[in-house]
Tab-separated table of C-alpha atoms in Angstrom:
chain	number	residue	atom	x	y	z
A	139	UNK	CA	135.768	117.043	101.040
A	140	UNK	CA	132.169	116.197	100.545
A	141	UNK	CA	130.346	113.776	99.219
A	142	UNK	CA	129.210	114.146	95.473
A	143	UNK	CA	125.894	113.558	94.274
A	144	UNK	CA	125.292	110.406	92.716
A	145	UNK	CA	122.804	110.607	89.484
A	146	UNK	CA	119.664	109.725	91.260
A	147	UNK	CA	119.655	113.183	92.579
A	148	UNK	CA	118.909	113.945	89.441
A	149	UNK	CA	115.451	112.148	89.075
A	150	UNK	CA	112.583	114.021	90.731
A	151	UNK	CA	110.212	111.231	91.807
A	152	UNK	CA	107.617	113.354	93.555
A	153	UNK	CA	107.378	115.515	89.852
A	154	UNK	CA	107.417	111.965	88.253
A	155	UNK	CA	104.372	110.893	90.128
A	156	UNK	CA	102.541	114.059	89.500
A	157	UNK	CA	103.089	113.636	85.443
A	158	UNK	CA	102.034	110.004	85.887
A	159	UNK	CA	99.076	110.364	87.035
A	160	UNK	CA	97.686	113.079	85.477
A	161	UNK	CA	98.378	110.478	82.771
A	162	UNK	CA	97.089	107.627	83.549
A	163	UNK	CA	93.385	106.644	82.192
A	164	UNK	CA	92.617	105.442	86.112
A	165	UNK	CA	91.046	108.419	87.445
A	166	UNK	CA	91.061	109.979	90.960
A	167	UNK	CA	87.093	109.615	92.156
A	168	UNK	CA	85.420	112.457	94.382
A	169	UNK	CA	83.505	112.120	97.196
A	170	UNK	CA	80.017	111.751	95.539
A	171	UNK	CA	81.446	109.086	93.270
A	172	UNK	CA	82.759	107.317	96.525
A	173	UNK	CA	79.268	107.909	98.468
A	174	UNK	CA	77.243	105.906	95.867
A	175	UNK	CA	80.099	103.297	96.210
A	176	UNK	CA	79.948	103.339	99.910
A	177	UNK	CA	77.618	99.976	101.136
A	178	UNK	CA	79.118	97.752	98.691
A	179	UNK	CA	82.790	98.888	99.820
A	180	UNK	CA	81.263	98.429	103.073
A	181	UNK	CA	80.081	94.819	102.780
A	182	UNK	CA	82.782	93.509	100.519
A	183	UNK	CA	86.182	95.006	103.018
A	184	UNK	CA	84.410	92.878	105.671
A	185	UNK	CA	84.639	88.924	103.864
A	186	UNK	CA	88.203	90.213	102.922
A	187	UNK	CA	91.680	89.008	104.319
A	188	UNK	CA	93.477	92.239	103.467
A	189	UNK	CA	92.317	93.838	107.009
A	190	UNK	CA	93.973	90.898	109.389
A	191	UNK	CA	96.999	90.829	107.117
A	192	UNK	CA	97.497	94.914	107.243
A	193	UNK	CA	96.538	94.565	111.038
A	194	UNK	CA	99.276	92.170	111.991
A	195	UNK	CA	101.946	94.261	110.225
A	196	UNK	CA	100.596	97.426	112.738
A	197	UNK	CA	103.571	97.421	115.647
A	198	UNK	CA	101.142	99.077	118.723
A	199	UNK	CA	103.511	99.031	121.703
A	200	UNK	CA	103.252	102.037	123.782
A	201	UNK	CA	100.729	103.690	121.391
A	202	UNK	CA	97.422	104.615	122.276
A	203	UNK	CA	96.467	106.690	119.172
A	204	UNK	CA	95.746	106.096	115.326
A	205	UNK	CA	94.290	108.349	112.790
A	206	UNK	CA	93.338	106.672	109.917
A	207	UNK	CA	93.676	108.465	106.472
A	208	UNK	CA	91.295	108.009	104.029
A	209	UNK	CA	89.013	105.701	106.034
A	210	UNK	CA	86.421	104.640	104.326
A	211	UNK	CA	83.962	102.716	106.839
A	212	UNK	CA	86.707	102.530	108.910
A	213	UNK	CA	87.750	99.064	108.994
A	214	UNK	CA	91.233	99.435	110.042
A	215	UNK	CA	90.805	101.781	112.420
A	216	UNK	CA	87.654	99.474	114.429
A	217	UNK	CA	90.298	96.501	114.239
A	218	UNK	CA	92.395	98.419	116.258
A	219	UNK	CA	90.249	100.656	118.868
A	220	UNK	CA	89.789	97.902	121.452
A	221	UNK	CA	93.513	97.949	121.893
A	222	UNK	CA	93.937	102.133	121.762
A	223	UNK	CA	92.210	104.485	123.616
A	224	UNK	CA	91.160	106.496	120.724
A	225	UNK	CA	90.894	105.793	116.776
A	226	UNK	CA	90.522	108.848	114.437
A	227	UNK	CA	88.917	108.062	111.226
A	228	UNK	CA	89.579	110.674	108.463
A	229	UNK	CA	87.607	110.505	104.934
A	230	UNK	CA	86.057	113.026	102.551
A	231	UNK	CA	82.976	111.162	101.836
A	232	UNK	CA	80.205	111.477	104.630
A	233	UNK	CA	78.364	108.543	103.711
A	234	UNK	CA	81.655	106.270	104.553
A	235	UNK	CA	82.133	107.998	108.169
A	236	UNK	CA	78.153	107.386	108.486
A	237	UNK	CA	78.343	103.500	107.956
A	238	UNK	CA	82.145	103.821	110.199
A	239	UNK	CA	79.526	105.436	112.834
A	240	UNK	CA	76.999	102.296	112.335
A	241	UNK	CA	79.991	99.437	112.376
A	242	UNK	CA	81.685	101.483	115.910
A	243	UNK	CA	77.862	100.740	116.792
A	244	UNK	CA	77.052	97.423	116.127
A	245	UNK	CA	81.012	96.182	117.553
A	246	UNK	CA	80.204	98.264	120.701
A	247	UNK	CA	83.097	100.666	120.204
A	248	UNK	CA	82.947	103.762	121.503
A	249	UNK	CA	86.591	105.673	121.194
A	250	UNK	CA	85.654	105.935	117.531
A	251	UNK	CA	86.008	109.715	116.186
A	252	UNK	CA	85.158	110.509	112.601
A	253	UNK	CA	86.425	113.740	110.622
A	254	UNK	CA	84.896	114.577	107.687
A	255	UNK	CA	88.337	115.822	105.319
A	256	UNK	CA	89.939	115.488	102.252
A	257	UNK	CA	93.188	115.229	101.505
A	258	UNK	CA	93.512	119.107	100.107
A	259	UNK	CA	91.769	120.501	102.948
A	260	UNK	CA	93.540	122.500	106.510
A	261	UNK	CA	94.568	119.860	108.332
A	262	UNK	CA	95.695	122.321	111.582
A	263	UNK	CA	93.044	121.104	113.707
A	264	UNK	CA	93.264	117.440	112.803
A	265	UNK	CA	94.699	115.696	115.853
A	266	UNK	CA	98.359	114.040	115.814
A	267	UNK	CA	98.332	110.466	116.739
A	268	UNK	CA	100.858	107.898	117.468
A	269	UNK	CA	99.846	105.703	114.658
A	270	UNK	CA	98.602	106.861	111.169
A	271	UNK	CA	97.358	104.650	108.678
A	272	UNK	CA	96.567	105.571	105.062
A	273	UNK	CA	95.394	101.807	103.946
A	274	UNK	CA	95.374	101.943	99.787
A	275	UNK	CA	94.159	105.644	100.114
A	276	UNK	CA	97.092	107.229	98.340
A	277	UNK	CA	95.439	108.398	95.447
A	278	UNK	CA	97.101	111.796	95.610
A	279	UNK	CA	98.052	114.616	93.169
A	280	UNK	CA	101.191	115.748	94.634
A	281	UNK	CA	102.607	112.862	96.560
A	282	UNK	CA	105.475	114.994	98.735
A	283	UNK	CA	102.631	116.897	100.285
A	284	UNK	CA	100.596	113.728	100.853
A	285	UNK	CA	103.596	112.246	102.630
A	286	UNK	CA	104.763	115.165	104.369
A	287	UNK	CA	100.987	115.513	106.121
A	288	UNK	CA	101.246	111.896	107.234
A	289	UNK	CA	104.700	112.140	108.447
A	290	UNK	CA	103.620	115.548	110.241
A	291	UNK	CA	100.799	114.010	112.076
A	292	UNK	CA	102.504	110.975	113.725
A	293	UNK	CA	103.860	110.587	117.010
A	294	UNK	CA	105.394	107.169	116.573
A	295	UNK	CA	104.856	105.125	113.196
A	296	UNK	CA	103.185	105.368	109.572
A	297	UNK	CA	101.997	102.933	107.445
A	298	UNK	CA	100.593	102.843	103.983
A	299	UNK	CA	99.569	100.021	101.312
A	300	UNK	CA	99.352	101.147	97.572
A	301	UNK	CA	98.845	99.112	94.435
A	302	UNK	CA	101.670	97.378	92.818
A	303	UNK	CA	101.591	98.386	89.367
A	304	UNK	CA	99.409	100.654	88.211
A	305	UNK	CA	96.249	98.968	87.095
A	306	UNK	CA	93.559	97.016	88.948
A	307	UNK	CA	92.077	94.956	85.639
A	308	UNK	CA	94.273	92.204	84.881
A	309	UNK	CA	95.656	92.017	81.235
A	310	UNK	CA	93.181	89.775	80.124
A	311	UNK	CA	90.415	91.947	80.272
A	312	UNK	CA	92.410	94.976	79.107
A	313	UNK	CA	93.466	93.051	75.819
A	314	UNK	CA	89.893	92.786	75.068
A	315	UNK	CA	89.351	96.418	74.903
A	316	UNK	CA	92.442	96.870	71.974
A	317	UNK	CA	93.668	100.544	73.046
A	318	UNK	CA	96.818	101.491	75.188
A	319	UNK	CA	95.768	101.872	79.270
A	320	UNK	CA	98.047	104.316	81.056
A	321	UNK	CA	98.406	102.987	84.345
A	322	UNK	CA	98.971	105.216	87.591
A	323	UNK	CA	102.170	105.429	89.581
A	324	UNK	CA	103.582	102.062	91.108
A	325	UNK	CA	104.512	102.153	94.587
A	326	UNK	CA	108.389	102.477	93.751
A	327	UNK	CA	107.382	106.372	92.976
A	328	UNK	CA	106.514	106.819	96.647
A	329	UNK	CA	109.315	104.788	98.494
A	330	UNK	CA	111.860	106.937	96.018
A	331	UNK	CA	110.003	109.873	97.294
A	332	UNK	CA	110.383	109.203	100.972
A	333	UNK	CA	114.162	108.305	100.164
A	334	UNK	CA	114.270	112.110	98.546
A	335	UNK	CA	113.221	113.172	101.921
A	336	UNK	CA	115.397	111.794	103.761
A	337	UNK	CA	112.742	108.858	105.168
A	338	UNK	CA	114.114	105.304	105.270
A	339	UNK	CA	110.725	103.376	104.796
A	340	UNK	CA	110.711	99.557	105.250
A	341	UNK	CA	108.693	97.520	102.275
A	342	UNK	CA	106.589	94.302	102.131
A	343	UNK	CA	103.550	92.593	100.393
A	344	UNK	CA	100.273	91.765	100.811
A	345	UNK	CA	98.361	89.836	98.500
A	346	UNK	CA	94.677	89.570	98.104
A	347	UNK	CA	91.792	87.896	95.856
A	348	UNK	CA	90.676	90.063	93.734
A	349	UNK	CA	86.711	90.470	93.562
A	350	UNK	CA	86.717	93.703	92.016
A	351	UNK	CA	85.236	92.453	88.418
A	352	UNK	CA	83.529	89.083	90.494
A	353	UNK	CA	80.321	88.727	89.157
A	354	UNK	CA	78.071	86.636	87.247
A	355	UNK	CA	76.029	89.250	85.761
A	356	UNK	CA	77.218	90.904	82.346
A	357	UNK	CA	75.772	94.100	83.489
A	358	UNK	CA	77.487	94.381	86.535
A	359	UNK	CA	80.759	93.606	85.172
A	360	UNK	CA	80.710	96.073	82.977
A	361	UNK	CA	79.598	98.645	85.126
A	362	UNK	CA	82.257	98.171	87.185
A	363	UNK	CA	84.635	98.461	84.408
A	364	UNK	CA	83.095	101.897	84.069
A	365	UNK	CA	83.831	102.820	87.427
A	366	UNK	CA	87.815	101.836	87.000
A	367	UNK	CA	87.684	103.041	83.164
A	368	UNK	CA	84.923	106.109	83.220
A	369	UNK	CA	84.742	105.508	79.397
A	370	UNK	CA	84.083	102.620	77.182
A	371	UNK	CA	83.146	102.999	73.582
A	372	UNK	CA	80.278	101.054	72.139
A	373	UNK	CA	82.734	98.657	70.040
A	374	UNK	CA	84.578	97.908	73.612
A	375	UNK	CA	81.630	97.455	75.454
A	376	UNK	CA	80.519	94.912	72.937
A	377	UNK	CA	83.878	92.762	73.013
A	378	UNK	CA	83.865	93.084	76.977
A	379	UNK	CA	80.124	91.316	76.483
A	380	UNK	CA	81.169	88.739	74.633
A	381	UNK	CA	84.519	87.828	76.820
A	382	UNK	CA	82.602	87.784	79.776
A	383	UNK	CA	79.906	85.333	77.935
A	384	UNK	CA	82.344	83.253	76.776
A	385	UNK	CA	85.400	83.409	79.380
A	386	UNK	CA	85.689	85.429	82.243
A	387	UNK	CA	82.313	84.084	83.667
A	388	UNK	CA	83.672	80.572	83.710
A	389	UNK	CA	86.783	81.292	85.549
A	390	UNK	CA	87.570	79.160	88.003
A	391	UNK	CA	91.089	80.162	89.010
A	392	UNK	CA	91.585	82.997	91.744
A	393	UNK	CA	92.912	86.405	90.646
A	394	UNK	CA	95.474	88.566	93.012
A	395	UNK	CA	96.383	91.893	93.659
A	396	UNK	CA	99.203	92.263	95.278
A	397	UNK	CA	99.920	95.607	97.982
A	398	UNK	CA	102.966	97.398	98.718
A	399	UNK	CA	103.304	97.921	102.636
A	400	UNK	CA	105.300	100.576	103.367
A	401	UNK	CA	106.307	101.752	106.994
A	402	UNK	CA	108.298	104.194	109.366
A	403	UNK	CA	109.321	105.114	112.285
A	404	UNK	CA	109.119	108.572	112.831
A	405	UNK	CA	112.462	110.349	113.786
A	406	UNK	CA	112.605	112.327	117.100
């Protein structure tokens, strides 16, 4: 006789991540939002420790490919090119595959190719690779279809990092703005999903400082609370001034986000 179900069948995690987010008060950005945000991602990925820690986790015997999803400037993907003979590096804003062009330049690589593409977009003529990479890029509206295009266009391995939990303002800040914050999916939606399709993905952890609210000017913190929040009411705005005047500028203790690595081999 067969086996019977267990329960879990019953949960839909792919359909669970699609309510979630349309939820959640963290919303997707385009690629005009991520063009204007382009030099500063630029500058600050470089000082950070996340790149050699996602690097080393990369197993690269007998591959000689990688297409990196959601790119940005392509910082994973230029880690890895002197070791492959080609790096693809895949992102839907142009200004990010402009300064990936400029970096490839100035660290004299030259098996760099860029591909301007979104997520949603025909992916028939993007190439297959033995490696793919989508390095905290997973910002998705149907996550199935986001996984099943990764899975599709490896030869060999995949590897992705997404947030654990779903917000990247600490509490501390949040309490100051008094109203209930959705958060997006944690990254137990998508290792459910892979299990769903039949994908046996390996987790760990990496854990970085995080700079994203770093500043000494009031301004700029609360513009970039704008960016993660889109809106803040006058009354919120005014108690995030008067935190930051009287606390968060003074911090002196380090503040973490932590990344769920997830990997796979791909099946032949």
């Amino acid at each position: 006789m067969p086996l019977i179900k267990t329960n879990l069948d019953k949960l839909d995690f792919s359909k669970l991540y699609k309510q979630q987010m349309k939820k959640s008060t963290f919303k997707s950005k385009s690629s005009t939002d991520w063009d204007k945000k382009a030099k500063e991602f630029n500058q600050n990925i470089k000082t950070s420790s996340y790149t050699k820690d996602f690097i080393e986790k990369i197993d690269i015997i007998d591959c000689e490919t990688l297409l990196d999803i959601g790119s940005g400037p392509a910082t994973i993907s230029l880690a890895l090119a002197n070791k492959l003979k080609v790096v693809y590096a895949l992102d839907y804003s142009s200004y990010m595959l402009d300064l990936a062009k400029e970096n490839a330049k100035e660290q004299n690589i030259e098996n760099l190719v860029t591909i301007h593409k979104s997520w949603y977009d025909n992916w028939e003529d993007v190439p297959k690779a033995d490696i793919v990479v989508a390095s905290r890029s997973m910002e998705v509206k149907n996550i199935k279809k986001a996984l099943k295009k990764l899975n599709e266009k490896a030869n060999k391995r995949v590897y992705i990092t997404t947030k654990l939990g779903g917000s990247f303002i600490d509490k501390e800040i949040l309490t100051q703005i008094k109203r209930d914050i959705i958060p997006r999916p944690d990254y137990i939606y998508i290792l459910n999903t892979l299990h769903s399709m039949g994908i046996f993905a390996k987790v760990d952890f990496i854990k970085t400082n995080n700079k994203r609210f770093k500043t000494l000017n009031e301004d700029d913190f609360i513009q970039r609370l704008k960016w993660s929040l889109e809106k803040i009411s006058k009354k919120e705005e005014k108690n995030l001034r008067e935190y930051f005047n009287s606390t968060y500028r003074f911090k002196e203790k380090n503040e973490y986000l932590t990344w769920a690595f997830i990997s796979w081999d791909i099946e032949k």
